[in-house]
């Protein structure tokens, strides 16, 4: 089997509306099918992926079996993995969520977050970011490109949202600065690339509380308000909307955050609330989509032992759905197609268990012309 990593999807612009996509739950990477649909893994374990903030509720778990065990009228490998016992699955139809006037900017390249040791060595390949102790107190650089803020826009609030990679509670005192340039360059592996950058005079102090749970991205992993230093950056005479900004973090202690090279979608995000910003959000008008749900029974069950109802955006589309009854045999991949599904900002799939646990392997969403 050939599972891949799709950099093009990862670099899709914030706010772009999705025209065609597949989500393959539990798969080990990205893959394109014979019809040209790009199937993205979720949760993301294969590497960088598009910033789609999928939300799953319920006591869900994921599975993956070898695809040679699967057959069927539909693409077998889609059914070889899946999600079990999910209650709702919400898939936004735009790249990265933008909420209530907030703009979100993510690390776009693997060279956009980096660590510099005291001797000047710069590491661009670390799977995490130690803030800042990693045997020695290092300097961290985090860069965000295509920052859609007009020159002089009034910044109401701004912060960097990190994701916990390791639990830690040591006393930590950090200082956050911003590079004094109208368009920051990505980091290089040359010596002292981070510390040699000229910084604006003002800094923001941060004493983060304990990080208690791996994968958590909440208030504890959020910097203080950075609006004052960000405001100074976009007030620069030569600042242009869409330029890049680089933050530099120094200090003592240890908090370990996900980097762009680590598993999952936990790289740092810059969140901004700006009164004069022009958000690039998807249109609020609902559009018709064809939705295809993919199923395969991975276990040796009998017909009737797994029954569930399916709703798409609140509309019942399947009652007492029995995967095995439809496929006639286990490990056979099928798809159920629903045309004319009106989707505004997101598709919500509800799976209500009747007997046993609901199951779903993949979701394909195609905008109708």
mmCIF file with all atom_site columns, C-alpha atoms in Angstrom, residues 180-282:
data_model
loop_
_atom_site.group_PDB
_atom_site.id
_atom_site.type_symbol
_atom_site.label_atom_id
_atom_site.label_alt_id
_atom_site.label_comp_id
_atom_site.label_asym_id
_atom_site.label_entity_id
_atom_site.label_seq_id
_atom_site.pdbx_PDB_ins_code
_atom_site.Cartn_x
_atom_site.Cartn_y
_atom_site.Cartn_z
_atom_site.occupancy
_atom_site.B_iso_or_equiv
_atom_site.pdbx_formal_charge
_atom_site.auth_seq_id
_atom_site.auth_comp_id
_atom_site.auth_asym_id
_atom_site.auth_atom_id
_atom_site.pdbx_PDB_model_num
ATOM 1   C CA . UNK A 1 180 ? 11.435  44.124 13.574 1.00 0.00 ? 180 UNK A CA 1
ATOM 2   C CA . UNK A 1 181 ? 10.765  43.679 9.866  1.00 0.00 ? 181 UNK A CA 1
ATOM 3   C CA . UNK A 1 182 ? 7.779   44.202 7.559  1.00 0.00 ? 182 UNK A CA 1
ATOM 4   C CA . UNK A 1 183 ? 8.055   40.672 6.140  1.00 0.00 ? 183 UNK A CA 1
ATOM 5   C CA . UNK A 1 184 ? 9.861   37.994 8.161  1.00 0.00 ? 184 UNK A CA 1
ATOM 6   C CA . UNK A 1 185 ? 11.765  35.280 6.306  1.00 0.00 ? 185 UNK A CA 1
ATOM 7   C CA . UNK A 1 186 ? 11.433  31.613 7.178  1.00 0.00 ? 186 UNK A CA 1
ATOM 8   C CA . UNK A 1 187 ? 14.072  30.148 9.488  1.00 0.00 ? 187 UNK A CA 1
ATOM 9   C CA . UNK A 1 188 ? 17.320  28.690 8.166  1.00 0.00 ? 188 UNK A CA 1
ATOM 10  C CA . UNK A 1 189 ? 19.695  26.128 9.626  1.00 0.00 ? 189 UNK A CA 1
ATOM 11  C CA . UNK A 1 190 ? 22.585  28.599 9.510  1.00 0.00 ? 190 UNK A CA 1
ATOM 12  C CA . UNK A 1 191 ? 24.203  29.459 12.875 1.00 0.00 ? 191 UNK A CA 1
ATOM 13  C CA . UNK A 1 192 ? 22.403  32.028 15.056 1.00 0.00 ? 192 UNK A CA 1
ATOM 14  C CA . UNK A 1 193 ? 19.621  32.516 12.487 1.00 0.00 ? 193 UNK A CA 1
ATOM 15  C CA . UNK A 1 194 ? 17.037  33.232 15.202 1.00 0.00 ? 194 UNK A CA 1
ATOM 16  C CA . UNK A 1 195 ? 19.079  35.257 17.723 1.00 0.00 ? 195 UNK A CA 1
ATOM 17  C CA . UNK A 1 196 ? 20.660  37.474 15.066 1.00 0.00 ? 196 UNK A CA 1
ATOM 18  C CA . UNK A 1 197 ? 17.275  38.835 14.012 1.00 0.00 ? 197 UNK A CA 1
ATOM 19  C CA . UNK A 1 198 ? 16.527  42.387 15.092 1.00 0.00 ? 198 UNK A CA 1
ATOM 20  C CA . UNK A 1 199 ? 13.576  42.538 17.494 1.00 0.00 ? 199 UNK A CA 1
ATOM 21  C CA . UNK A 1 200 ? 11.120  45.260 18.438 1.00 0.00 ? 200 UNK A CA 1
ATOM 22  C CA . UNK A 1 201 ? 11.902  46.760 21.828 1.00 0.00 ? 201 UNK A CA 1
ATOM 23  C CA . UNK A 1 202 ? 8.676   45.802 23.618 1.00 0.00 ? 202 UNK A CA 1
ATOM 24  C CA . UNK A 1 203 ? 8.206   42.236 24.858 1.00 0.00 ? 203 UNK A CA 1
ATOM 25  C CA . UNK A 1 204 ? 5.441   40.272 26.572 1.00 0.00 ? 204 UNK A CA 1
ATOM 26  C CA . UNK A 1 205 ? 6.127   38.189 29.684 1.00 0.00 ? 205 UNK A CA 1
ATOM 27  C CA . UNK A 1 206 ? 4.461   34.797 30.080 1.00 0.00 ? 206 UNK A CA 1
ATOM 28  C CA . UNK A 1 207 ? 4.408   32.562 33.143 1.00 0.00 ? 207 UNK A CA 1
ATOM 29  C CA . UNK A 1 208 ? 2.421   29.555 31.886 1.00 0.00 ? 208 UNK A CA 1
ATOM 30  C CA . UNK A 1 209 ? 0.641   27.383 34.417 1.00 0.00 ? 209 UNK A CA 1
ATOM 31  C CA . UNK A 1 210 ? 1.215   23.623 34.466 1.00 0.00 ? 210 UNK A CA 1
ATOM 32  C CA . UNK A 1 211 ? 0.510   21.684 31.272 1.00 0.00 ? 211 UNK A CA 1
ATOM 33  C CA . UNK A 1 212 ? -1.232  18.567 32.528 1.00 0.00 ? 212 UNK A CA 1
ATOM 34  C CA . UNK A 1 213 ? -2.468  16.697 29.463 1.00 0.00 ? 213 UNK A CA 1
ATOM 35  C CA . UNK A 1 214 ? -0.804  15.744 26.190 1.00 0.00 ? 214 UNK A CA 1
ATOM 36  C CA . UNK A 1 215 ? -2.737  17.011 23.189 1.00 0.00 ? 215 UNK A CA 1
ATOM 37  C CA . UNK A 1 216 ? -4.471  19.749 25.177 1.00 0.00 ? 216 UNK A CA 1
ATOM 38  C CA . UNK A 1 217 ? -4.769  23.154 23.494 1.00 0.00 ? 217 UNK A CA 1
ATOM 39  C CA . UNK A 1 218 ? -6.618  25.344 25.974 1.00 0.00 ? 218 UNK A CA 1
ATOM 40  C CA . UNK A 1 219 ? -6.085  28.485 27.992 1.00 0.00 ? 219 UNK A CA 1
ATOM 41  C CA . UNK A 1 220 ? -3.052  27.023 29.784 1.00 0.00 ? 220 UNK A CA 1
ATOM 42  C CA . UNK A 1 221 ? -1.293  26.616 26.414 1.00 0.00 ? 221 UNK A CA 1
ATOM 43  C CA . UNK A 1 222 ? -2.269  30.111 25.254 1.00 0.00 ? 222 UNK A CA 1
ATOM 44  C CA . UNK A 1 223 ? 0.070   33.101 25.477 1.00 0.00 ? 223 UNK A CA 1
ATOM 45  C CA . UNK A 1 224 ? -0.986  36.372 27.092 1.00 0.00 ? 224 UNK A CA 1
ATOM 46  C CA . UNK A 1 225 ? -2.393  39.078 24.850 1.00 0.00 ? 225 UNK A CA 1
ATOM 47  C CA . UNK A 1 226 ? 0.196   39.972 22.199 1.00 0.00 ? 226 UNK A CA 1
ATOM 48  C CA . UNK A 1 227 ? -1.772  42.809 20.622 1.00 0.00 ? 227 UNK A CA 1
ATOM 49  C CA . UNK A 1 228 ? 0.676   45.563 21.605 1.00 0.00 ? 228 UNK A CA 1
ATOM 50  C CA . UNK A 1 229 ? 3.679   44.016 19.864 1.00 0.00 ? 229 UNK A CA 1
ATOM 51  C CA . UNK A 1 230 ? 1.639   42.778 16.905 1.00 0.00 ? 230 UNK A CA 1
ATOM 52  C CA . UNK A 1 231 ? 0.186   46.279 16.520 1.00 0.00 ? 231 UNK A CA 1
ATOM 53  C CA . UNK A 1 232 ? 3.698   47.703 16.326 1.00 0.00 ? 232 UNK A CA 1
ATOM 54  C CA . UNK A 1 233 ? 4.596   45.183 13.627 1.00 0.00 ? 233 UNK A CA 1
ATOM 55  C CA . UNK A 1 234 ? 1.689   45.975 11.308 1.00 0.00 ? 234 UNK A CA 1
ATOM 56  C CA . UNK A 1 235 ? 2.178   49.710 11.888 1.00 0.00 ? 235 UNK A CA 1
ATOM 57  C CA . UNK A 1 236 ? 5.591   49.377 10.222 1.00 0.00 ? 236 UNK A CA 1
ATOM 58  C CA . UNK A 1 237 ? 5.864   51.765 7.286  1.00 0.00 ? 237 UNK A CA 1
ATOM 59  C CA . UNK A 1 238 ? 6.432   48.954 4.791  1.00 0.00 ? 238 UNK A CA 1
ATOM 60  C CA . UNK A 1 239 ? 3.929   46.455 6.207  1.00 0.00 ? 239 UNK A CA 1
ATOM 61  C CA . UNK A 1 240 ? 1.577   44.994 3.590  1.00 0.00 ? 240 UNK A CA 1
ATOM 62  C CA . UNK A 1 241 ? -1.429  42.755 4.099  1.00 0.00 ? 241 UNK A CA 1
ATOM 63  C CA . UNK A 1 242 ? -0.339  39.145 3.542  1.00 0.00 ? 242 UNK A CA 1
ATOM 64  C CA . UNK A 1 243 ? 3.210   39.604 4.838  1.00 0.00 ? 243 UNK A CA 1
ATOM 65  C CA . UNK A 1 244 ? 4.823   37.277 7.403  1.00 0.00 ? 244 UNK A CA 1
ATOM 66  C CA . UNK A 1 245 ? 5.502   37.786 11.111 1.00 0.00 ? 245 UNK A CA 1
ATOM 67  C CA . UNK A 1 246 ? 8.062   35.987 13.278 1.00 0.00 ? 246 UNK A CA 1
ATOM 68  C CA . UNK A 1 247 ? 7.943   35.676 17.077 1.00 0.00 ? 247 UNK A CA 1
ATOM 69  C CA . UNK A 1 248 ? 11.003  34.901 19.208 1.00 0.00 ? 248 UNK A CA 1
ATOM 70  C CA . UNK A 1 249 ? 10.615  33.259 22.625 1.00 0.00 ? 249 UNK A CA 1
ATOM 71  C CA . UNK A 1 250 ? 13.297  33.163 25.315 1.00 0.00 ? 250 UNK A CA 1
ATOM 72  C CA . UNK A 1 251 ? 13.343  32.460 29.038 1.00 0.00 ? 251 UNK A CA 1
ATOM 73  C CA . UNK A 1 252 ? 13.745  29.689 31.582 1.00 0.00 ? 252 UNK A CA 1
ATOM 74  C CA . UNK A 1 253 ? 11.849  26.588 32.636 1.00 0.00 ? 253 UNK A CA 1
ATOM 75  C CA . UNK A 1 254 ? 10.118  24.085 30.416 1.00 0.00 ? 254 UNK A CA 1
ATOM 76  C CA . UNK A 1 255 ? 6.866   23.686 28.541 1.00 0.00 ? 255 UNK A CA 1
ATOM 77  C CA . UNK A 1 256 ? 6.867   21.299 25.573 1.00 0.00 ? 256 UNK A CA 1
ATOM 78  C CA . UNK A 1 257 ? 4.647   22.191 22.624 1.00 0.00 ? 257 UNK A CA 1
ATOM 79  C CA . UNK A 1 258 ? 3.853   20.412 19.372 1.00 0.00 ? 258 UNK A CA 1
ATOM 80  C CA . UNK A 1 259 ? 5.823   21.546 16.357 1.00 0.00 ? 259 UNK A CA 1
ATOM 81  C CA . UNK A 1 260 ? 4.886   21.457 12.682 1.00 0.00 ? 260 UNK A CA 1
ATOM 82  C CA . UNK A 1 261 ? 6.985   18.285 12.372 1.00 0.00 ? 261 UNK A CA 1
ATOM 83  C CA . UNK A 1 262 ? 5.133   16.357 15.061 1.00 0.00 ? 262 UNK A CA 1
ATOM 84  C CA . UNK A 1 263 ? 2.146   14.068 14.624 1.00 0.00 ? 263 UNK A CA 1
ATOM 85  C CA . UNK A 1 264 ? -1.297  15.601 14.406 1.00 0.00 ? 264 UNK A CA 1
ATOM 86  C CA . UNK A 1 265 ? -2.427  19.166 13.759 1.00 0.00 ? 265 UNK A CA 1
ATOM 87  C CA . UNK A 1 266 ? -0.998  20.707 16.892 1.00 0.00 ? 266 UNK A CA 1
ATOM 88  C CA . UNK A 1 267 ? 1.406   23.262 15.443 1.00 0.00 ? 267 UNK A CA 1
ATOM 89  C CA . UNK A 1 268 ? 1.187   26.773 16.830 1.00 0.00 ? 268 UNK A CA 1
ATOM 90  C CA . UNK A 1 269 ? -1.593  29.102 15.655 1.00 0.00 ? 269 UNK A CA 1
ATOM 91  C CA . UNK A 1 270 ? -1.742  32.888 15.779 1.00 0.00 ? 270 UNK A CA 1
ATOM 92  C CA . UNK A 1 271 ? -5.272  34.022 16.676 1.00 0.00 ? 271 UNK A CA 1
ATOM 93  C CA . UNK A 1 272 ? -6.149  37.659 16.044 1.00 0.00 ? 272 UNK A CA 1
ATOM 94  C CA . UNK A 1 273 ? -9.195  39.829 16.685 1.00 0.00 ? 273 UNK A CA 1
ATOM 95  C CA . UNK A 1 274 ? -8.928  42.991 14.637 1.00 0.00 ? 274 UNK A CA 1
ATOM 96  C CA . UNK A 1 275 ? -11.652 45.580 14.159 1.00 0.00 ? 275 UNK A CA 1
ATOM 97  C CA . UNK A 1 276 ? -10.460 46.587 10.688 1.00 0.00 ? 276 UNK A CA 1
ATOM 98  C CA . UNK A 1 277 ? -9.506  43.157 9.366  1.00 0.00 ? 277 UNK A CA 1
ATOM 99  C CA . UNK A 1 278 ? -11.113 41.770 6.242  1.00 0.00 ? 278 UNK A CA 1
ATOM 100 C CA . UNK A 1 279 ? -11.862 38.170 7.088  1.00 0.00 ? 279 UNK A CA 1
ATOM 101 C CA . UNK A 1 280 ? -11.718 35.626 4.308  1.00 0.00 ? 280 UNK A CA 1
ATOM 102 C CA . UNK A 1 281 ? -14.572 33.415 5.405  1.00 0.00 ? 281 UNK A CA 1
ATOM 103 C CA . UNK A 1 282 ? -16.698 31.073 3.380  1.00 0.00 ? 282 UNK A CA 1
#
